[in-house]
Short mmCIF file of N, CA and C in Angstrom, two decimals:
data_model
loop_
_atom_site.label_atom_id
_atom_site.label_comp_id
_atom_site.label_asym_id
_atom_site.label_seq_id
_atom_site.Cartn_x
_atom_site.Cartn_y
_atom_site.Cartn_z
N LEU A 1339 177.21 -126.72 -6.88
CA LEU A 1339 176.46 -125.96 -7.75
C LEU A 1339 176.66 -124.43 -7.31
N ARG A 1340 176.78 -123.61 -8.32
CA ARG A 1340 177.13 -122.24 -8.05
C ARG A 1340 175.87 -121.45 -8.63
N PHE A 1341 175.43 -120.45 -7.92
CA PHE A 1341 174.33 -119.66 -8.51
C PHE A 1341 174.39 -118.30 -7.83
N SER A 1342 173.67 -117.34 -8.41
CA SER A 1342 173.52 -115.92 -7.89
C SER A 1342 172.01 -115.72 -7.74
N ALA A 1343 171.63 -115.09 -6.54
CA ALA A 1343 170.30 -114.77 -6.33
C ALA A 1343 170.24 -113.57 -5.42
N PRO A 1344 169.21 -112.79 -5.54
CA PRO A 1344 169.08 -111.61 -4.70
C PRO A 1344 168.98 -112.04 -3.33
N PRO A 1345 169.29 -111.22 -2.25
CA PRO A 1345 169.19 -111.63 -0.80
C PRO A 1345 167.81 -111.98 -0.50
N GLY A 1346 167.67 -113.11 0.23
CA GLY A 1346 166.33 -113.45 0.74
C GLY A 1346 166.08 -114.95 0.49
N PRO A 1347 164.86 -115.41 0.88
CA PRO A 1347 164.58 -116.84 0.68
C PRO A 1347 164.55 -117.20 -0.81
N ALA A 1348 164.94 -118.44 -1.07
CA ALA A 1348 165.05 -119.02 -2.33
C ALA A 1348 164.62 -120.51 -2.25
N ARG A 1349 164.35 -121.03 -3.45
CA ARG A 1349 164.05 -122.44 -3.38
C ARG A 1349 164.58 -123.11 -4.58
N LEU A 1350 165.29 -124.20 -4.50
CA LEU A 1350 165.80 -125.03 -5.58
C LEU A 1350 165.18 -126.35 -5.67
N ASP A 1351 164.62 -126.64 -6.85
CA ASP A 1351 163.98 -127.98 -7.12
C ASP A 1351 164.78 -128.60 -8.27
N LEU A 1352 164.84 -129.92 -8.21
CA LEU A 1352 165.46 -130.78 -9.20
C LEU A 1352 164.52 -131.74 -9.75
N PHE A 1353 164.29 -131.73 -11.02
CA PHE A 1353 163.23 -132.66 -11.76
C PHE A 1353 163.97 -133.64 -12.70
N ASP A 1354 163.51 -134.83 -12.61
CA ASP A 1354 163.95 -135.85 -13.52
C ASP A 1354 163.35 -135.58 -14.97
N ALA A 1355 163.80 -136.50 -15.89
CA ALA A 1355 163.43 -136.25 -17.34
C ALA A 1355 161.84 -136.38 -17.50
N ALA A 1356 161.22 -137.17 -16.56
CA ALA A 1356 159.80 -137.29 -16.72
C ALA A 1356 159.06 -136.13 -16.02
N GLY A 1357 159.69 -135.18 -15.49
CA GLY A 1357 159.06 -134.02 -14.83
C GLY A 1357 158.75 -134.16 -13.40
N ARG A 1358 159.27 -135.33 -12.75
CA ARG A 1358 158.95 -135.55 -11.30
C ARG A 1358 160.05 -134.86 -10.47
N ARG A 1359 159.56 -134.22 -9.45
CA ARG A 1359 160.43 -133.52 -8.52
C ARG A 1359 161.15 -134.48 -7.77
N VAL A 1360 162.55 -134.55 -7.82
CA VAL A 1360 163.26 -135.49 -7.00
C VAL A 1360 164.01 -134.94 -5.84
N LEU A 1361 164.08 -133.55 -5.78
CA LEU A 1361 164.85 -132.97 -4.64
C LEU A 1361 164.30 -131.58 -4.51
N THR A 1362 164.09 -131.14 -3.38
CA THR A 1362 163.78 -129.74 -3.11
C THR A 1362 164.64 -129.21 -1.90
N ARG A 1363 165.06 -128.02 -2.14
CA ARG A 1363 165.89 -127.44 -1.02
C ARG A 1363 165.59 -125.95 -0.81
N ALA A 1364 165.12 -125.65 0.40
CA ALA A 1364 164.83 -124.21 0.77
C ALA A 1364 166.15 -123.63 1.12
N LEU A 1365 166.35 -122.38 0.57
CA LEU A 1365 167.61 -121.70 0.79
C LEU A 1365 167.45 -120.22 1.29
N PHE A 1366 168.45 -119.68 1.73
CA PHE A 1366 168.37 -118.25 2.08
C PHE A 1366 169.60 -117.71 1.40
N ALA A 1367 169.41 -116.93 0.21
CA ALA A 1367 170.61 -116.34 -0.50
C ALA A 1367 171.07 -115.07 0.22
N ASN A 1368 172.45 -114.93 0.09
CA ASN A 1368 173.05 -113.71 0.72
C ASN A 1368 173.13 -112.62 -0.38
N GLY A 1369 172.75 -112.81 -1.53
CA GLY A 1369 172.81 -111.62 -2.57
C GLY A 1369 173.99 -111.66 -3.43
N GLY A 1370 174.95 -112.67 -3.28
CA GLY A 1370 176.13 -112.81 -4.14
C GLY A 1370 176.14 -114.21 -4.76
N THR A 1371 177.25 -114.65 -5.13
CA THR A 1371 177.43 -116.02 -5.65
C THR A 1371 177.43 -116.95 -4.54
N GLU A 1372 176.56 -117.95 -4.60
CA GLU A 1372 176.38 -118.96 -3.56
C GLU A 1372 176.97 -120.32 -4.16
N VAL A 1373 177.46 -121.08 -3.16
CA VAL A 1373 177.91 -122.47 -3.54
C VAL A 1373 177.08 -123.41 -2.63
N LEU A 1374 176.46 -124.33 -3.29
CA LEU A 1374 175.63 -125.44 -2.67
C LEU A 1374 176.03 -126.80 -3.07
N ARG A 1375 176.22 -127.58 -2.04
CA ARG A 1375 176.60 -129.10 -2.31
C ARG A 1375 175.23 -129.80 -2.32
N LEU A 1376 175.17 -130.54 -3.34
CA LEU A 1376 173.94 -131.43 -3.49
C LEU A 1376 174.36 -132.92 -3.27
N ASP A 1377 174.76 -133.22 -2.09
CA ASP A 1377 175.16 -134.54 -1.69
C ASP A 1377 174.14 -135.62 -2.03
N GLU A 1378 172.92 -135.24 -2.00
CA GLU A 1378 171.77 -136.09 -2.22
C GLU A 1378 171.66 -136.59 -3.66
N ALA A 1379 172.41 -135.85 -4.52
CA ALA A 1379 172.36 -136.19 -5.97
C ALA A 1379 173.07 -137.42 -6.35
N VAL A 1380 174.03 -137.84 -5.43
CA VAL A 1380 174.74 -139.13 -5.76
C VAL A 1380 173.76 -140.33 -5.72
N ARG A 1381 172.62 -140.32 -5.14
CA ARG A 1381 171.77 -141.43 -5.01
C ARG A 1381 170.77 -141.35 -6.20
N LEU A 1382 170.86 -140.35 -7.13
CA LEU A 1382 169.97 -140.33 -8.25
C LEU A 1382 170.48 -141.14 -9.48
N ALA A 1383 169.58 -141.66 -10.19
CA ALA A 1383 169.92 -142.41 -11.41
C ALA A 1383 170.68 -141.47 -12.36
N PRO A 1384 171.60 -142.03 -13.12
CA PRO A 1384 172.22 -141.20 -14.23
C PRO A 1384 171.18 -140.68 -15.14
N GLY A 1385 171.33 -139.51 -15.61
CA GLY A 1385 170.44 -139.01 -16.72
C GLY A 1385 170.54 -137.50 -16.65
N VAL A 1386 169.59 -136.96 -17.43
CA VAL A 1386 169.44 -135.43 -17.53
C VAL A 1386 168.37 -134.98 -16.58
N TYR A 1387 168.71 -134.01 -15.81
CA TYR A 1387 167.71 -133.38 -14.88
C TYR A 1387 167.64 -131.88 -15.12
N THR A 1388 166.56 -131.28 -14.58
CA THR A 1388 166.41 -129.83 -14.71
C THR A 1388 166.35 -129.27 -13.38
N LEU A 1389 167.29 -128.28 -13.23
CA LEU A 1389 167.37 -127.49 -12.02
C LEU A 1389 166.47 -126.22 -12.12
N ARG A 1390 165.58 -125.79 -11.13
CA ARG A 1390 164.78 -124.68 -11.17
C ARG A 1390 165.01 -123.96 -9.90
N LEU A 1391 165.54 -122.72 -9.99
CA LEU A 1391 165.79 -121.76 -8.83
C LEU A 1391 164.88 -120.72 -8.80
N ALA A 1392 164.13 -120.62 -7.74
CA ALA A 1392 163.11 -119.52 -7.60
C ALA A 1392 163.51 -118.54 -6.52
N ALA A 1393 163.68 -117.21 -6.65
CA ALA A 1393 164.05 -116.25 -5.68
C ALA A 1393 163.48 -114.90 -6.08
N ALA A 1394 162.96 -114.11 -5.18
CA ALA A 1394 162.58 -112.75 -5.36
C ALA A 1394 161.49 -112.66 -6.58
N GLY A 1395 160.51 -113.67 -6.73
CA GLY A 1395 159.55 -113.58 -7.70
C GLY A 1395 160.07 -114.02 -9.14
N ARG A 1396 161.32 -114.42 -9.28
CA ARG A 1396 161.79 -114.84 -10.52
C ARG A 1396 162.25 -116.28 -10.53
N THR A 1397 162.31 -116.90 -11.66
CA THR A 1397 162.62 -118.29 -11.75
C THR A 1397 163.61 -118.53 -12.94
N ALA A 1398 164.63 -119.41 -12.63
CA ALA A 1398 165.60 -119.66 -13.66
C ALA A 1398 165.66 -121.17 -13.78
N THR A 1399 165.80 -121.76 -14.92
CA THR A 1399 166.05 -123.17 -15.05
C THR A 1399 167.23 -123.43 -15.82
N GLN A 1400 167.82 -124.67 -15.57
CA GLN A 1400 168.99 -125.09 -16.30
C GLN A 1400 169.05 -126.71 -16.32
N ARG A 1401 169.38 -127.12 -17.50
CA ARG A 1401 169.64 -128.66 -17.61
C ARG A 1401 170.83 -128.95 -16.88
N TRP A 1402 170.92 -130.17 -16.24
CA TRP A 1402 172.00 -130.56 -15.42
C TRP A 1402 172.22 -131.98 -15.59
#
């Protein structure tokens, strides 16, 4: 997973199609493009998920 966020603490949440949080990761962004491995995702059931990244008071979501 590649993302950009301002420097500082960030949080990544992954939700299933029913809106249940299935993964949470606390992060510290360096202020540039970050690369994050979600090895835990291989244990998830196939389907559509929603990623939510929160950093510096802003939130971005994306279907995954």
